Short mmCIF file of C-alpha atoms in Angstrom, two decimals:
data_model
loop_
_atom_site.label_atom_id
_atom_site.label_comp_id
_atom_site.label_asym_id
_atom_site.label_seq_id
_atom_site.Cartn_x
_atom_site.Cartn_y
_atom_site.Cartn_z
CA MET A 1 89.44 54.46 56.93
CA ALA A 2 88.23 51.33 58.38
CA GLY A 3 88.69 52.33 61.97
CA TRP A 4 86.75 55.89 60.89
CA ARG A 5 84.42 54.21 60.02
CA LYS A 6 83.89 52.11 63.42
CA ARG A 7 84.10 55.08 65.26
CA VAL A 8 81.56 56.48 63.59
CA ASP A 9 79.53 53.63 63.51
CA ARG A 10 79.46 53.06 67.26
CA LYS A 11 78.77 56.47 68.08
CA ALA A 12 75.50 56.37 65.85
CA GLU A 13 74.51 53.27 66.87
CA SER A 14 74.57 54.37 70.71
CA PHE A 15 72.73 57.74 69.67
CA THR A 16 70.13 55.85 67.91
CA ARG A 17 69.91 52.96 70.81
CA ASN A 18 69.37 55.87 73.47
CA ALA A 19 66.85 58.03 71.63
CA SER A 20 63.38 57.73 72.67
CA LEU A 21 60.43 58.14 70.14
CA GLY A 22 57.85 56.28 72.29
CA PRO A 23 56.19 52.93 72.34
CA ALA A 24 53.62 53.82 69.24
CA ALA A 25 57.04 54.70 67.32
CA ASP A 26 59.00 51.80 67.81
CA ARG A 27 56.43 49.56 66.94
CA LEU A 28 56.00 51.63 63.92
CA LEU A 29 59.23 51.54 62.95
CA LYS A 30 59.64 47.41 63.75
CA ASP A 31 56.49 47.14 61.82
CA LEU A 32 57.80 48.67 59.03
CA SER A 33 61.34 47.18 58.77
CA GLN A 34 59.40 43.87 58.84
CA ALA A 35 56.99 44.85 56.14
CA ALA A 36 59.95 45.27 53.82
CA ASN A 37 61.17 41.66 54.36
CA HIS A 38 61.88 39.88 50.90
CA GLY A 39 60.63 43.13 49.30
CA LYS A 40 56.84 42.75 50.06
CA LEU A 41 56.20 46.16 50.85
CA TRP A 42 57.57 47.07 47.82
CA LEU A 43 55.85 44.37 46.11
CA GLY A 44 52.50 45.90 47.58
CA ALA A 45 53.43 49.43 46.19
CA ALA A 46 54.28 48.14 43.06
CA GLY A 47 50.76 46.67 42.80
CA GLY A 48 49.36 50.18 43.68
CA LEU A 49 51.20 51.84 41.48
CA ALA A 50 49.79 49.68 38.45
CA LEU A 51 46.28 50.59 39.40
CA MET A 52 46.90 54.24 38.58
CA GLY A 53 46.88 53.86 34.82
CA SER A 54 49.65 53.40 32.29
CA ARG A 55 52.26 55.75 34.27
CA GLY A 56 51.86 53.49 37.08
CA ARG A 57 52.41 50.53 35.55
CA VAL A 58 55.76 51.78 34.08
CA ALA A 59 56.83 52.88 37.49
CA ALA A 60 56.30 49.97 38.99
CA GLY A 61 57.95 48.12 36.52
CA GLN A 62 61.37 50.34 36.81
CA GLY A 63 60.85 50.03 40.61
CA LEU A 64 60.96 46.57 40.45
CA LEU A 65 63.69 45.87 37.85
CA SER A 66 65.66 48.88 39.99
CA LEU A 67 64.84 46.35 43.08
CA ALA A 68 66.09 43.14 41.43
CA ALA A 69 69.38 44.76 40.47
CA ALA A 70 69.90 46.49 43.75
CA SER A 71 69.23 43.05 45.75
CA ALA A 72 71.33 41.18 43.43
CA LEU A 73 74.43 43.72 44.46
CA ALA A 74 73.61 44.11 47.63
CA ASN A 75 72.95 40.64 48.30
CA LEU A 76 75.17 38.61 45.58
CA VAL A 77 78.08 40.82 45.42
CA PHE A 78 78.98 43.06 48.37
CA LYS A 79 77.65 40.78 51.52
CA PRO A 80 79.68 37.94 50.26
CA LEU A 81 82.76 40.35 49.78
CA ARG A 82 82.35 42.28 52.71
CA GLY A 83 79.67 41.07 55.54
CA GLY A 84 80.42 41.84 58.84
CA ASP A 85 78.97 41.52 62.14
CA ARG A 86 76.02 43.30 63.09
CA PRO A 87 75.04 45.53 66.12
CA ASN A 88 74.17 43.79 69.23
CA PRO A 89 70.22 43.31 69.49
CA ASP A 90 70.23 42.78 73.24
CA LEU A 91 71.09 46.14 74.20
CA LEU A 92 67.64 47.66 72.82
CA SER A 93 64.32 47.14 74.57
CA GLU A 94 62.38 44.07 73.36
CA LEU A 95 59.49 46.72 71.78
CA ARG A 96 62.19 47.63 69.35
CA ARG A 97 63.98 44.25 68.66
CA LEU A 98 63.08 42.19 65.29
CA LYS A 99 61.28 39.27 66.08
CA GLN A 100 63.90 37.09 63.86
CA GLN A 101 67.40 38.50 63.59
CA PRO A 102 68.85 38.56 60.17
CA ARG A 103 71.67 35.89 59.85
CA SER A 104 73.60 37.52 56.80
CA GLY A 105 76.81 39.74 56.86
CA SER A 106 75.57 43.15 57.97
CA PHE A 107 77.09 45.38 54.99
CA PRO A 108 75.50 46.98 53.18
CA SER A 109 71.55 46.98 54.16
CA GLY A 110 69.76 44.96 51.76
CA HIS A 111 66.28 46.77 52.96
CA SER A 112 68.06 50.20 52.48
CA ALA A 113 68.82 49.04 48.75
CA SER A 114 65.94 47.80 48.06
CA ALA A 115 64.00 50.78 49.71
CA ALA A 116 66.18 53.12 47.69
CA ALA A 117 66.16 51.41 44.67
CA PHE A 118 62.51 51.03 44.50
CA SER A 119 61.49 54.81 45.33
CA VAL A 120 64.14 55.97 43.25
CA GLY A 121 63.67 53.81 40.09
CA ALA A 122 59.93 54.38 40.21
CA SER A 123 60.16 58.06 41.00
CA LEU A 124 62.03 59.12 38.27
CA SER A 125 59.77 57.42 35.61
CA TRP A 126 56.98 59.10 37.58
CA PRO A 127 57.62 62.06 39.97
CA ALA A 128 54.12 62.36 41.43
CA ALA A 129 54.82 58.93 43.28
CA ALA A 130 58.00 60.61 45.15
CA PRO A 131 56.47 62.33 47.71
CA VAL A 132 54.89 58.63 48.96
CA LEU A 133 57.88 56.56 48.26
CA VAL A 134 61.10 58.48 49.00
CA PRO A 135 59.63 59.40 52.68
CA THR A 136 58.84 55.83 53.27
CA ALA A 137 62.18 54.65 51.78
CA LEU A 138 64.00 56.89 53.91
CA ALA A 139 61.56 55.61 57.21
CA VAL A 140 62.98 51.67 56.22
CA ALA A 141 66.30 52.59 56.00
CA TYR A 142 66.00 54.32 59.31
CA SER A 143 64.37 51.59 60.92
CA ARG A 144 67.34 49.09 60.49
CA LEU A 145 69.12 51.58 62.53
CA HIS A 146 66.44 51.83 65.08
CA THR A 147 66.07 48.21 65.58
CA GLY A 148 69.58 47.16 65.53
CA ALA A 149 69.78 45.18 62.74
CA HIS A 150 72.60 47.59 61.01
CA TRP A 151 75.38 49.82 61.41
CA LEU A 152 75.18 53.24 60.17
CA SER A 153 77.78 52.72 57.31
CA ASP A 154 75.69 49.30 56.11
CA VAL A 155 72.84 51.89 55.43
CA LEU A 156 74.28 54.71 53.97
CA ALA A 157 76.06 51.83 51.80
CA GLY A 158 72.28 50.17 51.04
CA LEU A 159 71.03 53.93 50.15
CA ALA A 160 74.11 54.27 47.73
CA VAL A 161 73.65 51.05 45.77
CA GLY A 162 69.70 51.13 45.67
CA ALA A 163 70.07 55.05 44.18
CA ALA A 164 72.61 53.91 41.69
CA SER A 165 70.63 51.02 40.67
CA GLY A 166 67.44 53.08 40.28
CA CYS A 167 69.22 55.71 38.30
CA GLY A 168 70.94 53.40 35.88
CA VAL A 169 67.81 51.40 35.26
CA HIS A 170 65.85 54.55 34.08
CA ALA A 171 68.71 55.76 32.31
CA LEU A 172 68.89 52.57 30.39
CA TRP A 173 65.10 52.27 30.37
CA GLU A 174 64.89 55.77 28.44
CA ALA A 175 67.94 55.16 26.17
CA LEU A 176 65.79 51.67 24.87
CA ASP A 177 64.18 51.51 21.47
CA GLN A 178 60.75 49.97 22.76
CA ASP A 179 60.80 47.63 19.34
CA ALA A 180 63.91 46.76 17.88
CA LEU A 181 62.26 45.18 14.77
CA ASP A 182 61.82 46.95 11.35
CA LEU A 183 58.28 46.56 11.35
CA ARG A 184 58.52 47.25 7.29
CA GLN A 185 59.73 43.91 6.51
CA PRO A 186 58.57 40.17 6.60
CA VAL A 187 59.64 37.76 9.11
CA ALA A 188 60.13 35.22 6.76
CA SER A 189 59.93 33.85 3.65
CA PRO A 190 56.65 33.36 1.92
CA ALA A 191 54.36 30.44 2.24
CA GLU A 192 51.96 29.09 -0.24
CA VAL A 193 48.46 28.71 1.65
CA PRO A 194 44.98 28.78 0.92
CA THR A 195 42.91 32.06 0.59
CA LEU A 196 40.10 31.91 2.63
CA PRO A 197 38.07 35.11 2.37
CA ALA A 198 34.92 34.62 4.53
CA GLY A 199 37.10 31.56 6.60
CA GLN A 200 35.75 28.78 4.32
CA GLY A 201 37.53 25.72 5.47
CA LEU A 202 39.06 27.02 8.57
CA VAL A 203 38.71 25.33 11.88
CA VAL A 204 39.63 27.14 14.96
CA VAL A 205 39.98 25.81 18.04
CA VAL A 206 39.48 28.55 20.99
CA ASN A 207 41.04 27.77 24.40
CA PRO A 208 38.94 29.43 26.79
CA HIS A 209 41.68 29.36 29.79
CA SER A 210 44.75 30.52 28.24
CA GLY A 211 44.32 34.28 28.77
CA PRO A 212 42.40 37.27 30.14
CA SER A 213 39.75 37.16 27.55
CA SER A 214 36.68 35.17 27.70
CA GLU A 215 35.47 32.37 25.60
CA VAL A 216 32.82 33.87 24.11
CA ASP A 217 34.94 37.50 23.06
CA ALA A 218 37.26 35.27 21.59
CA ALA A 219 34.84 33.05 19.46
CA GLU A 220 32.50 35.79 18.74
CA GLN A 221 35.33 38.10 17.52
CA ILE A 222 36.70 35.43 15.16
CA GLY A 223 33.32 34.42 13.87
CA ALA A 224 32.27 38.13 13.23
CA LEU A 225 35.74 38.58 11.21
CA LEU A 226 35.42 34.97 9.71
CA PRO A 227 31.70 34.21 9.46
CA GLN A 228 32.45 30.51 7.50
CA ALA A 229 34.95 29.55 9.92
CA ARG A 230 34.39 26.62 11.81
CA ILE A 231 34.79 27.75 15.87
CA LEU A 232 35.23 24.87 18.12
CA VAL A 233 35.30 25.67 21.94
CA PRO A 234 35.66 22.88 24.55
CA GLY A 235 32.47 21.27 25.88
CA ARG A 236 30.38 23.55 24.01
CA ASP A 237 28.05 22.25 21.28
CA GLY A 238 29.37 18.75 21.92
CA ALA A 239 32.62 19.23 21.47
CA ALA A 240 35.38 17.47 23.09
CA GLU A 241 36.30 18.99 27.23
CA ASP A 242 40.08 18.99 26.25
CA ILE A 243 42.62 20.74 23.94
CA ASP A 244 44.49 17.68 22.64
CA SER A 245 41.58 15.79 21.91
CA LEU A 246 39.62 19.15 20.59
CA LEU A 247 42.77 19.47 17.75
CA ASP A 248 42.10 15.87 16.78
CA GLU A 249 38.29 16.82 16.34
CA ALA A 250 39.10 19.88 14.12
CA VAL A 251 41.38 18.16 11.87
CA ALA A 252 39.16 15.22 11.09
CA TRP A 253 36.69 17.70 9.62
CA GLN A 254 35.55 16.98 5.91
CA GLY A 255 36.60 19.84 4.10
CA ILE A 256 39.35 21.25 6.30
CA LYS A 257 41.85 23.47 4.78
CA ALA A 258 43.73 25.29 7.57
CA LEU A 259 43.74 24.86 11.18
CA GLY A 260 43.36 27.82 13.44
CA ILE A 261 44.02 28.42 17.14
CA SER A 262 43.32 30.73 20.02
CA GLY A 263 45.06 30.70 22.94
CA GLY A 264 48.41 31.16 24.45
CA ASP A 265 51.70 30.04 23.35
CA GLY A 266 51.76 26.42 24.84
CA THR A 267 48.38 25.77 23.30
CA VAL A 268 49.65 27.26 20.08
CA SER A 269 52.65 25.08 20.35
CA ALA A 270 50.49 21.97 20.77
CA ALA A 271 48.30 23.36 17.64
CA ALA A 272 51.18 23.44 15.34
CA GLY A 273 52.26 19.98 16.06
CA VAL A 274 48.78 18.72 14.92
CA ALA A 275 49.05 21.28 11.91
CA ARG A 276 52.27 19.86 10.64
CA ALA A 277 51.72 15.90 11.28
CA ASN A 278 48.18 16.86 8.69
CA SER A 279 50.41 19.34 6.37
CA LEU A 280 48.00 22.29 7.35
CA PRO A 281 48.56 25.86 7.58
CA LEU A 282 48.32 27.31 10.75
CA ALA A 283 46.20 30.67 11.45
CA VAL A 284 47.17 32.08 15.11
CA PHE A 285 44.72 34.11 16.88
CA PRO A 286 46.24 35.81 19.95
CA GLY A 287 44.61 34.53 23.12
CA GLY A 288 46.85 34.02 25.82
CA THR A 289 48.64 36.36 28.48
CA LEU A 290 52.04 37.26 26.26
CA ASN A 291 51.28 35.66 22.87
CA HIS A 292 54.86 35.49 22.13
CA PHE A 293 54.58 33.59 18.87
CA ALA A 294 51.41 35.75 17.30
CA LYS A 295 53.75 38.96 18.18
CA ALA A 296 56.74 37.19 16.56
CA ILE A 297 54.70 36.56 12.91
CA ARG A 298 52.86 39.74 13.49
CA ALA A 299 49.47 38.27 13.63
CA ASP A 300 49.17 40.15 17.34
CA THR A 301 45.53 40.92 16.74
CA HIS A 302 42.69 39.24 15.66
CA GLN A 303 42.15 41.50 12.87
CA ALA A 304 45.63 41.21 11.44
CA ALA A 305 45.27 37.05 11.75
CA ALA A 306 41.99 37.27 9.89
CA ARG A 307 43.16 39.62 7.15
CA ALA A 308 46.21 37.24 6.40
CA VAL A 309 43.71 34.15 6.08
CA GLN A 310 41.53 36.42 3.85
CA THR A 311 44.31 37.51 1.77
CA GLY A 312 46.09 34.23 1.67
CA SER A 313 49.14 35.75 3.11
CA GLY A 314 51.54 33.16 4.76
CA ARG A 315 55.31 32.71 5.96
CA SER A 316 57.18 29.85 6.43
CA ILE A 317 58.15 29.41 9.79
CA ASP A 318 61.39 27.56 11.45
CA VAL A 319 60.22 25.31 14.26
CA ALA A 320 62.06 22.60 16.19
CA ASP A 321 61.68 19.15 17.09
CA LEU A 322 61.87 18.35 20.81
CA ARG A 323 62.86 14.71 21.49
CA ILE A 324 62.47 13.55 25.37
CA GLU A 325 63.91 10.38 26.23
CA THR A 326 63.21 8.53 29.91
CA PRO A 327 65.81 6.44 31.52
CA GLU A 328 63.28 3.46 30.87
CA GLY A 329 63.11 4.35 26.89
CA ASP A 330 59.76 6.01 26.59
CA VAL A 331 60.16 8.70 24.21
CA ASN A 332 57.97 11.86 23.69
CA THR A 333 57.87 14.43 20.96
CA LYS A 334 57.09 17.95 20.48
CA THR A 335 56.79 20.86 18.42
CA VAL A 336 58.87 23.85 19.76
CA LEU A 337 57.90 27.55 18.32
CA ASN A 338 60.01 30.21 20.56
CA THR A 339 62.27 28.61 23.16
CA PHE A 340 63.18 25.88 24.80
CA SER A 341 65.20 26.14 28.27
CA LEU A 342 66.18 23.99 31.72
CA GLY A 343 67.25 25.42 34.92
CA ALA A 344 65.81 28.35 37.00
CA TYR A 345 62.86 29.58 34.35
CA ALA A 346 61.43 26.04 34.71
CA ASP A 347 61.45 26.01 38.46
CA MET A 348 59.82 29.58 38.39
CA VAL A 349 57.18 28.39 36.51
CA ILE A 350 56.44 26.05 39.09
CA ILE A 351 56.41 27.84 42.18
CA ARG A 352 54.53 30.70 40.24
CA ASP A 353 51.61 28.21 39.38
CA LYS A 354 51.47 27.27 43.05
CA MET A 355 51.05 31.08 44.08
CA GLU A 356 48.82 32.16 41.33
CA GLU A 357 45.58 31.36 42.94
CA ARG A 358 46.51 33.69 45.86
CA PHE A 359 48.57 36.09 44.32
CA GLY A 360 47.50 36.42 40.58
CA LYS A 361 49.71 35.83 37.88
CA TRP A 362 51.90 38.87 37.79
CA GLY A 363 52.33 38.86 41.83
CA ALA A 364 53.08 35.17 41.97
CA GLY A 365 55.61 35.39 39.22
CA ILE A 366 57.62 38.13 41.32
CA LEU A 367 57.56 36.10 44.20
CA ALA A 368 58.72 33.13 42.18
CA ALA A 369 61.59 35.11 41.17
CA ILE A 370 62.59 35.96 44.36
CA GLN A 371 62.48 32.39 45.51
CA VAL A 372 64.40 30.97 42.60
CA VAL A 373 66.92 33.65 43.17
CA ARG A 374 67.66 32.94 46.66
CA GLY A 375 67.34 28.99 46.63
CA GLY A 376 67.38 27.74 42.87
CA VAL A 377 69.09 24.44 42.26
CA PRO A 378 71.13 24.20 38.85
CA ALA A 379 70.40 21.77 36.56
CA GLN A 380 73.19 18.83 36.12
CA ILE A 381 74.12 18.57 32.21
CA THR A 382 76.38 16.48 30.42
CA GLU A 383 76.95 17.73 26.20
CA ASN A 384 79.57 16.07 24.65
CA GLY A 385 80.96 14.42 27.45
CA ASP A 386 81.06 17.81 29.52
CA ARG A 387 79.67 17.24 32.78
CA HIS A 388 78.69 20.67 34.27
CA GLU A 389 75.98 22.89 36.36
CA SER A 390 74.05 25.28 34.41
CA TRP A 391 71.35 28.24 35.84
CA LEU A 392 69.95 27.61 32.69
CA THR A 393 70.48 26.46 29.13
CA PHE A 394 68.42 28.47 26.75
CA VAL A 395 67.68 27.57 23.14
CA GLY A 396 65.73 29.97 21.45
CA ILE A 397 64.51 28.76 17.83
CA ASN A 398 66.19 31.54 15.15
CA THR A 399 68.70 34.21 16.53
CA TYR A 400 67.36 36.18 19.68
CA VAL A 401 68.54 39.68 20.12
CA PRO A 402 69.94 41.19 22.58
CA ALA A 403 73.28 38.86 23.04
CA GLY A 404 74.18 37.78 26.52
CA LEU A 405 72.15 37.32 29.58
CA ALA A 406 68.62 38.76 28.40
CA PRO A 407 67.69 37.09 24.93
CA ALA A 408 63.89 38.99 24.25
CA THR A 409 63.22 38.67 20.88
CA ARG A 410 64.29 37.84 17.22
CA ARG A 411 64.11 39.80 14.03
CA ARG A 412 63.71 36.78 11.48
CA LEU A 413 62.12 33.48 12.03
CA ASP A 414 63.92 31.66 8.96
CA THR A 415 67.40 31.90 9.81
CA GLY A 416 67.75 27.89 10.29
CA ASN A 417 69.77 27.65 13.64
CA LEU A 418 69.16 27.31 17.20
CA ASP A 419 70.23 29.94 19.38
CA VAL A 420 71.83 28.25 22.44
CA ARG A 421 73.05 30.07 25.36
CA ASP A 422 74.55 28.50 28.52
CA TYR A 423 74.32 30.34 31.73
CA ARG A 424 76.60 27.96 33.99
CA THR A 425 76.75 28.69 38.01
CA THR A 426 80.04 30.32 37.75
CA GLN A 427 78.01 33.64 37.21
CA ARG A 428 76.72 34.15 40.44
CA LEU A 429 74.14 37.03 39.14
CA ALA A 430 72.93 34.82 36.23
CA PRO A 431 69.89 33.55 37.97
CA VAL A 432 68.66 37.08 38.94
CA ARG A 433 69.14 38.41 35.11
CA LEU A 434 66.92 35.14 33.91
CA VAL A 435 64.29 34.77 35.92
CA ALA A 436 63.35 38.80 35.68
CA ARG A 437 62.57 37.90 31.99
CA SER A 438 59.35 36.21 33.11
CA VAL A 439 58.89 39.00 35.61
CA LEU A 440 59.10 42.28 33.94
CA GLY A 441 58.56 41.50 30.14
CA ASN A 442 61.05 42.26 27.40
CA ARG A 443 61.81 45.84 27.49
CA GLY A 444 62.45 45.40 31.28
CA THR A 445 65.11 42.25 30.81
CA ARG A 446 66.79 44.26 27.86
CA ALA A 447 67.33 47.01 30.59
CA LEU A 448 69.31 44.33 32.50
CA GLN A 449 71.88 44.42 30.19
CA LEU A 450 73.33 47.10 32.35
CA PHE A 451 74.09 44.21 34.97
CA SER A 452 74.99 41.61 32.37
CA GLY A 453 77.90 39.19 32.09
CA ARG A 454 78.94 37.36 29.10
CA SER A 455 77.16 33.70 28.87
CA GLU A 456 79.22 30.98 27.77
CA PRO A 457 80.05 31.02 23.96
CA LYS A 458 77.85 28.92 21.63
CA GLU A 459 77.90 28.42 18.22
CA LEU A 460 74.59 28.97 16.39
CA LEU A 461 73.33 25.29 15.90
CA THR A 462 70.96 23.17 13.90
CA THR A 463 70.72 20.51 16.92
CA ILE A 464 71.40 20.19 20.42
CA ASP A 465 71.64 16.67 22.16
CA LEU A 466 71.84 16.91 26.39
CA THR A 467 71.57 14.08 28.76
CA CYS A 468 70.26 15.47 32.07
CA THR A 469 70.86 14.23 35.78
CA SER A 470 67.18 13.98 37.65
CA GLY A 471 66.87 15.87 40.34
CA LEU A 472 64.07 17.16 43.25
CA ASN A 473 62.07 19.80 41.89
CA PRO A 474 60.31 22.81 43.96
CA LYS A 475 57.93 20.32 45.14
CA GLY A 476 59.97 17.74 46.31
CA GLU A 477 59.62 15.50 43.21
CA ALA A 478 62.43 13.58 41.71
CA GLY A 479 62.88 13.92 37.86
CA VAL A 480 63.86 16.76 35.24
CA ASP A 481 61.84 20.11 35.00
CA LEU A 482 61.96 21.70 31.17
CA ALA A 483 60.20 24.27 29.55
CA HIS A 484 59.23 25.38 26.14
CA ASP A 485 56.95 28.09 24.77
CA GLY A 486 55.85 29.35 28.20
CA GLU A 487 54.61 26.00 29.70
CA THR A 488 56.61 23.52 31.91
CA VAL A 489 56.90 19.69 31.21
CA ARG A 490 57.50 17.31 34.08
CA VAL A 491 60.05 14.40 32.81
CA LYS A 492 59.63 12.01 36.10
CA ALA A 493 62.78 9.67 36.33
CA PRO A 494 64.41 8.20 39.21
CA GLU A 495 66.54 10.75 41.09
CA GLY A 496 70.18 10.45 39.93
CA SER A 497 69.08 9.17 36.72
CA SER A 498 69.68 10.16 33.03
CA VAL A 499 66.85 12.04 30.80
CA ARG A 500 68.05 12.33 27.28
CA ILE A 501 66.88 15.86 25.15
CA ARG A 502 67.46 16.40 21.69
CA LEU A 503 66.41 19.44 19.66
CA ASP A 504 66.32 19.46 16.03
CA MET A 505 65.62 22.48 13.91
CA ALA A 506 62.96 21.94 11.45
CA ARG A 507 63.60 24.60 8.97
CA GLY A 508 60.59 25.96 7.24
CA GLY A 509 58.80 23.58 9.16
CA LEU A 510 55.26 25.62 9.97
CA ALA A 511 53.25 26.93 7.29
CA ALA A 512 51.99 29.79 9.23
CA TYR A 513 49.57 32.73 7.87
CA ALA A 514 51.06 36.30 8.91
CA PRO A 515 51.27 39.58 6.86
#
């Protein structure tokens, strides 16, 4: 079989090499092949689809998810197993040769796999896109032959891997239930909170930089719903300029009965710490990009949060106390509401933040994910004397579903446990599945269960105590990068030194207004 394949490959290579399509076609095919490097062509296509309404956005999501799966299979599984030499590009004219010759193994063609995956995944979701995407994908695949980058069998195998990935992701996407929660049931046990019909006694801090909404929108909407609430915006009417100072100013106000916060998960986490320290209930008004905590407590609109305040509906929510100790003995504590992680996700957020101004949050997230997959450095962790390398140590506050490598959401917020999952370097596809969560969202990452393996088995704990070895992050800085509630924390420490990290479950540690 191998001899037969080689003979066919050489005949196809000879035929393609001797085919004359003209200088214009040669330049076009070379430019197209290079445009598809690192998926850039398909990232642009996804952006175009996303501008065409909800159907286009769903198609873009399925296309990118399919591309990520196909890229992982082609580059992390099949190439290391088969690889092989590429055709000799010196036999081609300079007009057809790529500027930079690929150095990885030849089999299968990653460009062809990505092209087929994106076009099939997106076209199955939105057939109207097929007349543009499918011919473009086939042109990319042929360009790998025309530029001498691949043999025919490489391209055909890549197309097969990509098409299978696109079909599989689409089938699983359609089969998944968009919302695994039973919205008729409360998320936690009741908590006693004051009833504030018009918001009297409520002080709300608005972070205008957390999400897409303007500060006027959030402040005015909350003020219209709760006219007697006091609303503070950084720098307005003599208020403090930063959120931390503004939170301290809020709780010092005489007559305060509850603290409110409008912002993303990082801002809400900071407010939760202040509310707990001052024995105040917390009202959460979504104002960020993802609003995971607001959605978890079902206060995912300003109206829902305001109704809970007006009717005195509260829930006793589990949180975790995060304790970080540096090699010098300095200790910092934080409240964690949703998740904590070490490894790939923290690296991805650092890279994403550097690119966000140029590419936007969505585009920067995708590019950062690709960089982490290609060159991510695992974290060095010691736990109970066991030293190992981990792509990501994930800790969820309460039990997350689904099981495996793409935890997405939780059904209850009062189970009293930490959900600890350790994705070690023995699982080569783990970084692909993990960073996809931030790029594609909850439903998309649940679809990645199609390609999911098993994580290192862990018990449902109430405490986790880790020692992390300081290394260099993507910026070249020594220390340990960790993330919680969508924000990264940089713990500076000399390279090779140890940083101790401990999380303790605080059962019912936060009283929050919630339906």
